[in-house]
Coordinates of C-alpha atoms in Angstrom, one line a residue:
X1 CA 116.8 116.6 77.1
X2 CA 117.9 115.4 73.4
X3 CA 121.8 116.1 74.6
X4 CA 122.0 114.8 77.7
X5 CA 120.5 111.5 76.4
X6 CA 123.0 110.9 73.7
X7 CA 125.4 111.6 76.4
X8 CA 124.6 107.9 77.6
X9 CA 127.5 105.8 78.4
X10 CA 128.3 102.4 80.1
X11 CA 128.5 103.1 83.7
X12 CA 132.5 102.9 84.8
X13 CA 134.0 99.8 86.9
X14 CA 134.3 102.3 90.3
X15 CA 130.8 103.9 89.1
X16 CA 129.6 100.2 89.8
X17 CA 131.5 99.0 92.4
X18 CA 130.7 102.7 94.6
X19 CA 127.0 101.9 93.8
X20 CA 127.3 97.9 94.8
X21 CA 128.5 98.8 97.8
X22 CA 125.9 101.5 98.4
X23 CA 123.4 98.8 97.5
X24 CA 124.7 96.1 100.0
X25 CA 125.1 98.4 102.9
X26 CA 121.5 99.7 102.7
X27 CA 119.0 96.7 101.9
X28 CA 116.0 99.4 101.2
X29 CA 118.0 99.4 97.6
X30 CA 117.1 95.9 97.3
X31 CA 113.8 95.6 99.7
X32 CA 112.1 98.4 97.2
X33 CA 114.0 96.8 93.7
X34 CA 115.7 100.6 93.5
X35 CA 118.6 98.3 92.7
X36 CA 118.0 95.2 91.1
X37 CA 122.0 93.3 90.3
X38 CA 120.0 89.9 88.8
X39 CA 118.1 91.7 86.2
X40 CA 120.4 94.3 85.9
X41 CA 118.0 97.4 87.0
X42 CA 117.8 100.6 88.5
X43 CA 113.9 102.3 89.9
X44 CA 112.6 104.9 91.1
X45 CA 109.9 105.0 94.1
X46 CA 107.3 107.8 93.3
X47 CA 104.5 109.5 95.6
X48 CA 101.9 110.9 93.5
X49 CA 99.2 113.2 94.6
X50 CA 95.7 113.0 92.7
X51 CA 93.6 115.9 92.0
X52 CA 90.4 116.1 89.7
X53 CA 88.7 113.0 87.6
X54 CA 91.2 113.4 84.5
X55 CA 94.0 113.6 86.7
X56 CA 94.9 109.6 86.5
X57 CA 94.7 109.3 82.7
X58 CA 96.8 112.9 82.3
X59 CA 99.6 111.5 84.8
X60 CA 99.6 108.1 82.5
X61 CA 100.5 109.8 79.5
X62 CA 102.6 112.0 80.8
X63 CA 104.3 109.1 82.4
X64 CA 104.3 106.7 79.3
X65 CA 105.7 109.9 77.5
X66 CA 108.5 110.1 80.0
X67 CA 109.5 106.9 80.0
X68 CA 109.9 106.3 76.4
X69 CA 111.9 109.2 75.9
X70 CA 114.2 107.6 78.7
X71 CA 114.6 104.4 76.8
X72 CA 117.6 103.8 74.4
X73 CA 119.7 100.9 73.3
X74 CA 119.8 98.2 76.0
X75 CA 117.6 100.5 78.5
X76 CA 113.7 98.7 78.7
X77 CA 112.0 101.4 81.1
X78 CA 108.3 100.1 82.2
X79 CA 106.1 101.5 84.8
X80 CA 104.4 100.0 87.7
X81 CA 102.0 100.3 90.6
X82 CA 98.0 100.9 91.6
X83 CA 98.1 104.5 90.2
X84 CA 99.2 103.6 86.1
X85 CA 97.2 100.3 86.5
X86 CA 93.7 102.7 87.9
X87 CA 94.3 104.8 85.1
X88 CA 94.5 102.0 82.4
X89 CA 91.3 100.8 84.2
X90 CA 89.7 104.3 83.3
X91 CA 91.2 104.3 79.7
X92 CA 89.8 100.9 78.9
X93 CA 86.8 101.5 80.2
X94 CA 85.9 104.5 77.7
X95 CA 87.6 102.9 74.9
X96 CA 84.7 99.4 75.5
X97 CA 82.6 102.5 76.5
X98 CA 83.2 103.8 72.8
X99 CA 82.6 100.1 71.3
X100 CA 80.4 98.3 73.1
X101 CA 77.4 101.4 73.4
X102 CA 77.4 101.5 69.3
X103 CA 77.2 97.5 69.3
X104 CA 74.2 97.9 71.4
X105 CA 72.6 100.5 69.5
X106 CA 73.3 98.5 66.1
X107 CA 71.7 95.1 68.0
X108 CA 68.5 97.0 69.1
X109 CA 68.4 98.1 65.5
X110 CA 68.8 95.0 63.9
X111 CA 66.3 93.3 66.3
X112 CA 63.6 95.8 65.4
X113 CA 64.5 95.3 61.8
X114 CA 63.7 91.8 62.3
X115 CA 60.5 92.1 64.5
X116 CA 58.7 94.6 62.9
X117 CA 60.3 94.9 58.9
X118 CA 60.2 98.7 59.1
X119 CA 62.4 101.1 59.3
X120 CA 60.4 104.3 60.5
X121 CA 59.0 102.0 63.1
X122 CA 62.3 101.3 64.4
X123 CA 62.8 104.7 64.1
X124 CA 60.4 105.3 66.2
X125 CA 61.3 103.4 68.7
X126 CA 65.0 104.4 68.6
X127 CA 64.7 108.2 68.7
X128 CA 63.1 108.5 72.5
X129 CA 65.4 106.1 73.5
X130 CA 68.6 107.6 72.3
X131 CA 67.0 110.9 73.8
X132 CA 67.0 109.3 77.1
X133 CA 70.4 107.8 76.9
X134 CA 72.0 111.2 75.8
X135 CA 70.3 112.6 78.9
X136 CA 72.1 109.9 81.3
X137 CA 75.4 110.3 79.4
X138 CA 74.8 114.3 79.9
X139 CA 74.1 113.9 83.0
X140 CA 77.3 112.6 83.8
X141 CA 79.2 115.5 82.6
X142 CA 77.1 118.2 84.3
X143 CA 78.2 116.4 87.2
X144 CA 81.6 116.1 86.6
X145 CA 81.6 112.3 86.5
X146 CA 83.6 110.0 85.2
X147 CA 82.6 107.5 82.2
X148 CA 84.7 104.8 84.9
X149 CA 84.1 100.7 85.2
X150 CA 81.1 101.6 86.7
X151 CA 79.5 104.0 85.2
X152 CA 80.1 102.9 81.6
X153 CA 77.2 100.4 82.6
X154 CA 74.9 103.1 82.5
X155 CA 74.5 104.1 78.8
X156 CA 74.3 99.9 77.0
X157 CA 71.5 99.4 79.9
X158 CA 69.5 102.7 79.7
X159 CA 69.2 101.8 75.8
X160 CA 68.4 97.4 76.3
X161 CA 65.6 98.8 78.9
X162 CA 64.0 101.4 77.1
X163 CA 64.0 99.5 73.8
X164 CA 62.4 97.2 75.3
X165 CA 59.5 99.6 76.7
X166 CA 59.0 100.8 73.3
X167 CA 59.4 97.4 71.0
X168 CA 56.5 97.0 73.9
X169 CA 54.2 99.8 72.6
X170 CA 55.2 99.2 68.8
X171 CA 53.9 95.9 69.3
X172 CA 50.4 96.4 70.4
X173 CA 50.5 99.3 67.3
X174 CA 51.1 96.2 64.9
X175 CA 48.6 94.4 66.2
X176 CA 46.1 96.7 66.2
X177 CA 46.9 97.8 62.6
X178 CA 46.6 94.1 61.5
X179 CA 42.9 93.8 62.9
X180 CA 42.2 96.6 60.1
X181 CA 42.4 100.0 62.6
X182 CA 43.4 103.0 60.8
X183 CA 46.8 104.6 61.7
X184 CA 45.2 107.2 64.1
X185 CA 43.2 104.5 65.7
X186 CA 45.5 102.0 66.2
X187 CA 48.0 104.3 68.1
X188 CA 44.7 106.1 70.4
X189 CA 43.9 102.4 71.2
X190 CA 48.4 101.7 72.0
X191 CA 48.3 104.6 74.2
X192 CA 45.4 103.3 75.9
X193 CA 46.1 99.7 76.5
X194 CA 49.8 100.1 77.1
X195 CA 50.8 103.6 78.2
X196 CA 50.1 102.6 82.3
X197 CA 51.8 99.1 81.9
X198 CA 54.6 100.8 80.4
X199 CA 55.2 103.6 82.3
X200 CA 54.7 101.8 85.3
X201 CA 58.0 99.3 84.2
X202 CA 60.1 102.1 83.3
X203 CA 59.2 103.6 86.9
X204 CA 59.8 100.2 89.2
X205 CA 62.9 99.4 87.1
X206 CA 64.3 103.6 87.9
X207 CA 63.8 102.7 91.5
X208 CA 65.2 99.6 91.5
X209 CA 68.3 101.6 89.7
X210 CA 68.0 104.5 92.1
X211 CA 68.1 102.1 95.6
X212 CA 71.9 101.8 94.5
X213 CA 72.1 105.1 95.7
X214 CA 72.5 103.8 99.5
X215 CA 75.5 102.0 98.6
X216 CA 78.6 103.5 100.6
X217 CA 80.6 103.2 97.1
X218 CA 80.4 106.1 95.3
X219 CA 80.8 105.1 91.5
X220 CA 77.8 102.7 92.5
X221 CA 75.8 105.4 93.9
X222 CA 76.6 107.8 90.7
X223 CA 75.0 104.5 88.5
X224 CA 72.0 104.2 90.4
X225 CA 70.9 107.9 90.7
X226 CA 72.1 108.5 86.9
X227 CA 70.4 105.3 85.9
X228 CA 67.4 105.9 87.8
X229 CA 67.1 109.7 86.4
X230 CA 67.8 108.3 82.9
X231 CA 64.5 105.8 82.7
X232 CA 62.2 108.0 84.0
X233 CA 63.5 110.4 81.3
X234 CA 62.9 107.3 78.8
X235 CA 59.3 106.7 80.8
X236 CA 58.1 110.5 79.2
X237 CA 60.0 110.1 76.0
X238 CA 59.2 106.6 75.1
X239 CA 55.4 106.9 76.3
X240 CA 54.7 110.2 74.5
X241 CA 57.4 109.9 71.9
X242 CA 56.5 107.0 70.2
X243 CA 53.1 107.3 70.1
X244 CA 54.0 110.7 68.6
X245 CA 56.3 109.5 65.8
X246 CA 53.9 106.9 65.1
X247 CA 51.4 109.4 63.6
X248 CA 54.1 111.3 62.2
X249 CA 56.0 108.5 60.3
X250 CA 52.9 106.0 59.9
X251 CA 54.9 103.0 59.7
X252 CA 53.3 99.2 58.7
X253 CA 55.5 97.5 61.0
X254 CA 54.8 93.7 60.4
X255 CA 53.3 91.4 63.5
X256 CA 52.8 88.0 61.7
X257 CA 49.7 86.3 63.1
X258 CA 52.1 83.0 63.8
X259 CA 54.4 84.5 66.4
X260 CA 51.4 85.8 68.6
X261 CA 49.3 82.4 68.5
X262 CA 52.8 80.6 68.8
X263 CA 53.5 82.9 72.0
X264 CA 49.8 82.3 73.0
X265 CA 49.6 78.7 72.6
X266 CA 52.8 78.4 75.0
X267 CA 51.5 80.8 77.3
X268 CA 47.7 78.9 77.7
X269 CA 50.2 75.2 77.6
X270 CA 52.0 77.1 80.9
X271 CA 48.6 78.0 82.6
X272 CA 46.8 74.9 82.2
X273 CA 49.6 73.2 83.7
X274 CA 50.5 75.7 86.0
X275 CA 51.1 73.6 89.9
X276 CA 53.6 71.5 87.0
X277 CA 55.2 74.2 86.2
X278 CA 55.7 76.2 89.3
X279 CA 57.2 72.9 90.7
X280 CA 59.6 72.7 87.7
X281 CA 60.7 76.3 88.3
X282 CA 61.6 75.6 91.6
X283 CA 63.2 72.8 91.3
X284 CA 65.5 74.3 88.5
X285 CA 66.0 77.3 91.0
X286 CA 66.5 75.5 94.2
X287 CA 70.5 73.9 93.3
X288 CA 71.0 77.5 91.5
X289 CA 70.4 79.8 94.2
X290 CA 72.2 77.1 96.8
X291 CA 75.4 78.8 94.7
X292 CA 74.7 82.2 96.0
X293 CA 75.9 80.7 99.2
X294 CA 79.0 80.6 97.6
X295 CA 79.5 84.4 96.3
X296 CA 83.0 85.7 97.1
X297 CA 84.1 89.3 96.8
X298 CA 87.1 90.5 95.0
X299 CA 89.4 94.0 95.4
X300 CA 92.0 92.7 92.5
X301 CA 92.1 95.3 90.3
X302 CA 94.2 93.8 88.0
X303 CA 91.2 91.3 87.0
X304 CA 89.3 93.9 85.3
X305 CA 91.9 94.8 82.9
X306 CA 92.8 92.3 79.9
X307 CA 96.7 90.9 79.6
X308 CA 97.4 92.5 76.7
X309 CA 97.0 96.1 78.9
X310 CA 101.1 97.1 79.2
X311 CA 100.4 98.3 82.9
X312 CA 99.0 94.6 83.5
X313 CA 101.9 93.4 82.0
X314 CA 104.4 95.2 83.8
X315 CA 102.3 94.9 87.2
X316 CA 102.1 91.0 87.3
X317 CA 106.1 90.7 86.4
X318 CA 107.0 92.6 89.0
X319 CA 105.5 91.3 91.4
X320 CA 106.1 87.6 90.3
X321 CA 109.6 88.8 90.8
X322 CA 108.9 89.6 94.2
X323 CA 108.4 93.2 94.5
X324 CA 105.6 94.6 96.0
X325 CA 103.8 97.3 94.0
X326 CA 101.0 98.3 96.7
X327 CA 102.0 101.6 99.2
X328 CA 100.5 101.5 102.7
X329 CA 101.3 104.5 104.8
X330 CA 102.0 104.3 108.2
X331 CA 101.7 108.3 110.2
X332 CA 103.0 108.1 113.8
X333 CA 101.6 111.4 114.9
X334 CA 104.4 112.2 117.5
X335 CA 105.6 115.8 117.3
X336 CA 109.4 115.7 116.1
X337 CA 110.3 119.5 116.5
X338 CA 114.0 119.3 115.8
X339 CA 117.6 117.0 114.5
X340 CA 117.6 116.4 117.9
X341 CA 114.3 114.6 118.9
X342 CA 114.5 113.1 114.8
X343 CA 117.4 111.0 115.6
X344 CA 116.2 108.9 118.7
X345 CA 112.5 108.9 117.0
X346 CA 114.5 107.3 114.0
X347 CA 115.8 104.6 115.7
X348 CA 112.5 103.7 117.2
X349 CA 111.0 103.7 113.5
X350 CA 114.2 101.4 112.4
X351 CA 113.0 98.5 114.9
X352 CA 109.5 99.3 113.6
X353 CA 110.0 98.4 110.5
X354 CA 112.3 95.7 111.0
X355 CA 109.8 94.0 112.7
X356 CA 107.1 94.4 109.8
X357 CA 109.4 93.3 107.3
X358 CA 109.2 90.5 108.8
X359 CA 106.0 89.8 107.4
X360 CA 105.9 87.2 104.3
X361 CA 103.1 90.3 102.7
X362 CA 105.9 93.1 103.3
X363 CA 108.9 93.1 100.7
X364 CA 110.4 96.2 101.7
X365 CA 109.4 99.8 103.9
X366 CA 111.0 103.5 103.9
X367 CA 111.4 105.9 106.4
X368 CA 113.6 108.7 107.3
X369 CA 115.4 105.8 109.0
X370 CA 116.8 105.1 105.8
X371 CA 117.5 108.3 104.1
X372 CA 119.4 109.1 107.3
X373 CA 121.7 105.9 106.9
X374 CA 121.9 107.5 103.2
X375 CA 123.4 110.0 104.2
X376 CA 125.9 108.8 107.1
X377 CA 126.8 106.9 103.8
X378 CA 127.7 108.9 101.7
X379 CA 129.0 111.9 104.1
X380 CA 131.3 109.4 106.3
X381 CA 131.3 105.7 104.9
X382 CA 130.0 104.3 107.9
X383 CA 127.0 102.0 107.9
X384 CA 123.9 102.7 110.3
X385 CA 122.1 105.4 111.8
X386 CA 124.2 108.2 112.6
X387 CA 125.6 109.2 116.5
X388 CA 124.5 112.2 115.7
X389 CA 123.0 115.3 113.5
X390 CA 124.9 117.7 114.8
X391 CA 127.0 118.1 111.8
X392 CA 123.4 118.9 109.7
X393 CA 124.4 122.7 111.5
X394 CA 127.1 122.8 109.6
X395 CA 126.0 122.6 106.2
X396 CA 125.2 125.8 104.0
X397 CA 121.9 127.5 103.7
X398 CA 121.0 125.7 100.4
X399 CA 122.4 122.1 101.5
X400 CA 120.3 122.8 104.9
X401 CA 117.3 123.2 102.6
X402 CA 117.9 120.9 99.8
X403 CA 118.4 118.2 102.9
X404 CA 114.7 119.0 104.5
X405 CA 113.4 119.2 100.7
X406 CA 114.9 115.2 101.0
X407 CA 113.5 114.3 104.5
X408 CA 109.9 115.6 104.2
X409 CA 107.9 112.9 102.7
X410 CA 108.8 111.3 106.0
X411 CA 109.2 113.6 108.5
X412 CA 106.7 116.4 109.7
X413 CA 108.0 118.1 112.6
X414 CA 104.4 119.0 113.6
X415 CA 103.0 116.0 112.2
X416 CA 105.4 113.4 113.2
X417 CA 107.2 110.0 111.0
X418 CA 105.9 108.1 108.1
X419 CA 106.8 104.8 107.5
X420 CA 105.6 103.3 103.8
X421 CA 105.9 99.6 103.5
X422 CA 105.7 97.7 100.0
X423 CA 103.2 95.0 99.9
X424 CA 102.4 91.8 97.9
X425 CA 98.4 91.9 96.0
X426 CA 96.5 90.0 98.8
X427 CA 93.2 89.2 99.9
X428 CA 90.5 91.6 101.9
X429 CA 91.5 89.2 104.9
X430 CA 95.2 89.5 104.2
X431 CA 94.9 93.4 104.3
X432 CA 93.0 93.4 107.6
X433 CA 95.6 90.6 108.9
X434 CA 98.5 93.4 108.0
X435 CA 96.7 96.4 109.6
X436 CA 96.2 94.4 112.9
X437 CA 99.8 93.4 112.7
X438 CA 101.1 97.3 112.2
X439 CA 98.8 98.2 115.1
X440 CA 100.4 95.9 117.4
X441 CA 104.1 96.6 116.6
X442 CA 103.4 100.3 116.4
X443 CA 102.1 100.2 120.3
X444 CA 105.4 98.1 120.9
X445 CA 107.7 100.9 119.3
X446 CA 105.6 103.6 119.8
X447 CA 103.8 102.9 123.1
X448 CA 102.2 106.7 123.3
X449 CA 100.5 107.1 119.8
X450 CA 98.1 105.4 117.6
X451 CA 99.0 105.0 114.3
X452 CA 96.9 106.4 111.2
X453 CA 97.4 103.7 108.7
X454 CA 96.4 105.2 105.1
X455 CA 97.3 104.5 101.4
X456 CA 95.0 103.4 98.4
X457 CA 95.8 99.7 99.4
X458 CA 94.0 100.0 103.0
X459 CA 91.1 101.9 101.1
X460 CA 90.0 98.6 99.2
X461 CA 89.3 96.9 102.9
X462 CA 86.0 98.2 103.5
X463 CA 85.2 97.5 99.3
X464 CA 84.4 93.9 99.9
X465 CA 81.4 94.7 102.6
X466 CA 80.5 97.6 101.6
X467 CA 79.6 95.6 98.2
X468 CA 77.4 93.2 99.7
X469 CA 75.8 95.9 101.6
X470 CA 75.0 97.7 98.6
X471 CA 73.7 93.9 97.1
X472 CA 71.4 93.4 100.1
X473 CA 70.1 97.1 100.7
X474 CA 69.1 97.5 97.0
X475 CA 67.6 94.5 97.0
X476 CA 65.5 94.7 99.7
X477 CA 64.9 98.6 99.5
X478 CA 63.6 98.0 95.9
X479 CA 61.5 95.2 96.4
X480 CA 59.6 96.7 99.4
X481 CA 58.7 100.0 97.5
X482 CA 58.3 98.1 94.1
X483 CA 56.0 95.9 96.2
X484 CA 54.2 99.0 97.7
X485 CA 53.3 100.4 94.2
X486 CA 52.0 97.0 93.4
X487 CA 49.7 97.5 96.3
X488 CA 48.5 101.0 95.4
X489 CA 48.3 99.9 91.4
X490 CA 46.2 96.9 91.5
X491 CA 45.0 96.7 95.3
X492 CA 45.6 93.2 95.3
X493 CA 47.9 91.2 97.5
X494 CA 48.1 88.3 95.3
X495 CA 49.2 89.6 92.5
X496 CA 51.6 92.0 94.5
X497 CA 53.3 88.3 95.2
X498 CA 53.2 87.1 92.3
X499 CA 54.7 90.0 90.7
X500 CA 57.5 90.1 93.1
X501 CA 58.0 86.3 92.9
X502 CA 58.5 86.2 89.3
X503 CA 60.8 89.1 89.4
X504 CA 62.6 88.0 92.3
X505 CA 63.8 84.0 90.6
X506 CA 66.0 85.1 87.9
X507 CA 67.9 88.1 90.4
X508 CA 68.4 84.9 92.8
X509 CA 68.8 82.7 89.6
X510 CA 72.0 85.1 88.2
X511 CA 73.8 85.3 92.2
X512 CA 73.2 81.1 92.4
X513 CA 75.2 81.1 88.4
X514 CA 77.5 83.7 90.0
X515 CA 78.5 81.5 92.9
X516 CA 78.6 78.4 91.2
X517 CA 81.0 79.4 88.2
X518 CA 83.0 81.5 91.2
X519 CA 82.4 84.7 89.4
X520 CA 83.8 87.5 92.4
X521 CA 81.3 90.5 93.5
X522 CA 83.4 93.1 92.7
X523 CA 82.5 96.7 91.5
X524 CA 81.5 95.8 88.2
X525 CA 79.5 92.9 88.8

């Protein structure tokens, strides 16, 4: 409230010196940066709990709202952690969203502008394809997906594609209109020469999209089923529609004779030559796809937002200071029914995470270990864990309750003791270095249960396989069905090769680029 912040004052000289001391007895203050003397600073350790698509963006504002009207003169409040930074991932994702899919629809414009010289040709063109693209981007909401990093892909692509399918189709109209057909017979002869080769791309390049849907990641499987569903809505629009507006609008798009024989001349150059030329392909592609050898995969979310992002900002100084920003959870699923079975249980967890503080990963943990040293504090001035909790009895009715209202984040007395250590932004190997190492103290400390580690952090360790998985089983599931419709179109099994060979050298040409310039498989990539 308005009053109680222009109550702010300087804290007092015993104010300070009650909290110092409170600070030195318990390190959590300074393992979690709750207290911070050196900068001077004060935190605050939040658990959130996520429900609904929206939710991450919503808890931003509210947060940024919060914090600001905390601030005042000599107070620089800044928030910090996976949550804030995964919802700035999400916000700056439909803000490019909102930039980059006009961009691409101007481009597409201004390339059929140039090709053809015709408006109502581009037109043409543009009106199925924006059809289809609306239908992805509907799609989407009926099924309550998020525009994220990964889907955002979907709308720029669907349009590049299915521009191209119909810049495909306008072109043989051009032609045909330049050899002196009429309007009417120019587009019956289009649809004829060009409505199987198109559809046919549009339908190999959906399943190609829709393999993705094997992937184990789910953003990735919502691209490749939305994607896939997309361009075979462009495959009737495009084929039907532009033929369609053709007659409507009667456009004169212009096909210069010079491009064609210029196009032609390099293409019968390639054909006579053709042993030369499939030797200087692959000697071009051999050294590139030697760098897919070299692909890496990469869980740092933090890369996918710019530095000018204030949750980057305030992400990367923290934890050059030497906090650790990343939660993993740590459930020991003993039954603690009572004070009485809490306190030895508590001392068990103490060891437990003394031990994994030990870790160079691990700046700092928090149990009901340390809430119950809080409180032996603050009640009798004594350092460590209590003799006792006996005297919890003896508290009123709403003390009794406003004390298990403090204790439950960490203590279930059906469920058993959490423990939540703060960790450093690591490696995939790193992360499955520190779950082995929990594992193995846990069965020292707590020889008759087996830990359930959770937290967003130990999420991201399956991320880095399941990616490749998704690389190799999209790959391989498209080209054997892609191959199989080359089979059943043109019963031939040379040009069933051929056709997969020259679409197979530039997907191994972009993963060779991608290992040699160390660009990460992440989700986006």
């Amino acid at each position: 409230p308005e009053d109680v912040r222009a109550g702010l004052r300087p804290p007092e000289a015993e104010e300070l010196a009650s909290l110092a001391r409170d600070a030195a007895a318990l390190t959590v203050f300074g393992h979690l940066g709750l207290v911070r003397p050196e900068i001077p600073a004060l935190g605050i350790l939040l658990t959130v709990v996520m429900e609904g698509a929206d939710q991450r963006r919503r808890f931003n504002r509210d947060l940024a709202a919060l914090v600001a009207r905390h601030g005042a003169p000599g107070l620089e409040p800044s928030a910090a952690g996976l949550t804030p930074a995964n919802a700035a991932i999400d916000r700056e994702t439909q803000r490019a969203t909102g930039i980059y899919l006009p961009l691409t629809g101007l481009t597409t414009v201004l390339v059929g502008l140039l090709l053809f010289r015709s408006l109502w040709a581009v037109l043409a063109m543009f009106l199925p394809v924006g059809g289809a693209v609306a239908m992805g981007v509907g799609a989407l909401q009926l099924l309550d997906e998020p525009i994220n990093l990964v889907t955002g892909v979907m709308p720029p692509l669907v349009l590049a594609i299915a521009f191209a399918g119909a810049v495909h189709l306008v072109s043989r109209y051009a032609q045909l209109l330049a050899g002196g057909m009429t309007v009417e017979q120019a587009v019956s002869q289009t649809v004829r020469d060009k409505l199987f080769p198109t559809a046919f791309a549009f339908f190999t390049t959906a399943l190609g999209f829709g393999s993705l849907a094997l992937s184990p990641v789910h953003p990735v499987q919502v691209l490749g089923l939305v994607s896939a569903g997309a361009l075979l809505a462009a495959l009737v629009l495009v084929s039907l529609g532009t033929p369609a507006l053709l007659l409507m609008m009667r456009p004169r798009p212009h096909a210069p004779a010079h491009r064609r024989r210029l196009l032609q001349s390099v293409a019968a150059w390639a054909l006579a030559r053709r042993a030369r030329v499939i030797l200087g392909a692959g000697l071009v592609m051999l050294p590139l796809a030697l760098g897919a050898a070299r692909l890496t995969t990469s869980i740092d979310g933090m890369a996918l937002l710019p530095d000018h992002v204030p949750e980057k900002r305030a992400f990367t100084r923290l934890e050059r200071e030497g906090l650790g920003l990343n939660a993993v959870d740590i459930w020991l699923p003993a039954p603690v029914p009572d004070y009485g079975a809490l306190l030895p249980a508590a001392r068990s967890l103490l060891q437990l995470s003394l031990e994994l503080e030990r870790d160079p990963m691990v700046t700092g943990s928090v149990g009901v270990h340390d809430l119950l040293e809080l409180i032996q504090l603050r009640t009798t001035s004594r350092q460590g864990l209590p003799d006792s909790l006996d005297f919890f009895q003896l508290l009123e009715d709403g003390e009794r309750h406003q004390l298990r209202r403090l204790l439950h984040p960490f203590w279930s007395p059906t469920q058993g003791l959490k423990l939540t250590l703060m960790t450093r932004q690591v490696t995939p190997e790193g992360i499955q270095r520190l779950r082995r190492s929990i594992r193995q103290s846990a069965s020292r400390h707590f020889p008759q249960q087996r830990p359930r580690i959770s937290g967003h952090f130990m999420m991201l360790i399956g991320t880095p396989g399941a990616l490749i998985q998704t690389l190799g089983s999209s790959l391989a599931v498209s080209g054997v069905l892609i191959a199989l419709l080359f089979l059943l179109a043109f019963r031939s099994l040379g040009l069933c090769l051929g056709g997969l060979l020259a679409s197979l050298l530039p997907v191994v040409g972009v993963l060779g680029i991608m290992g040699w310039l160390g660009i990460k498989v992440d989700v986006a990539t």
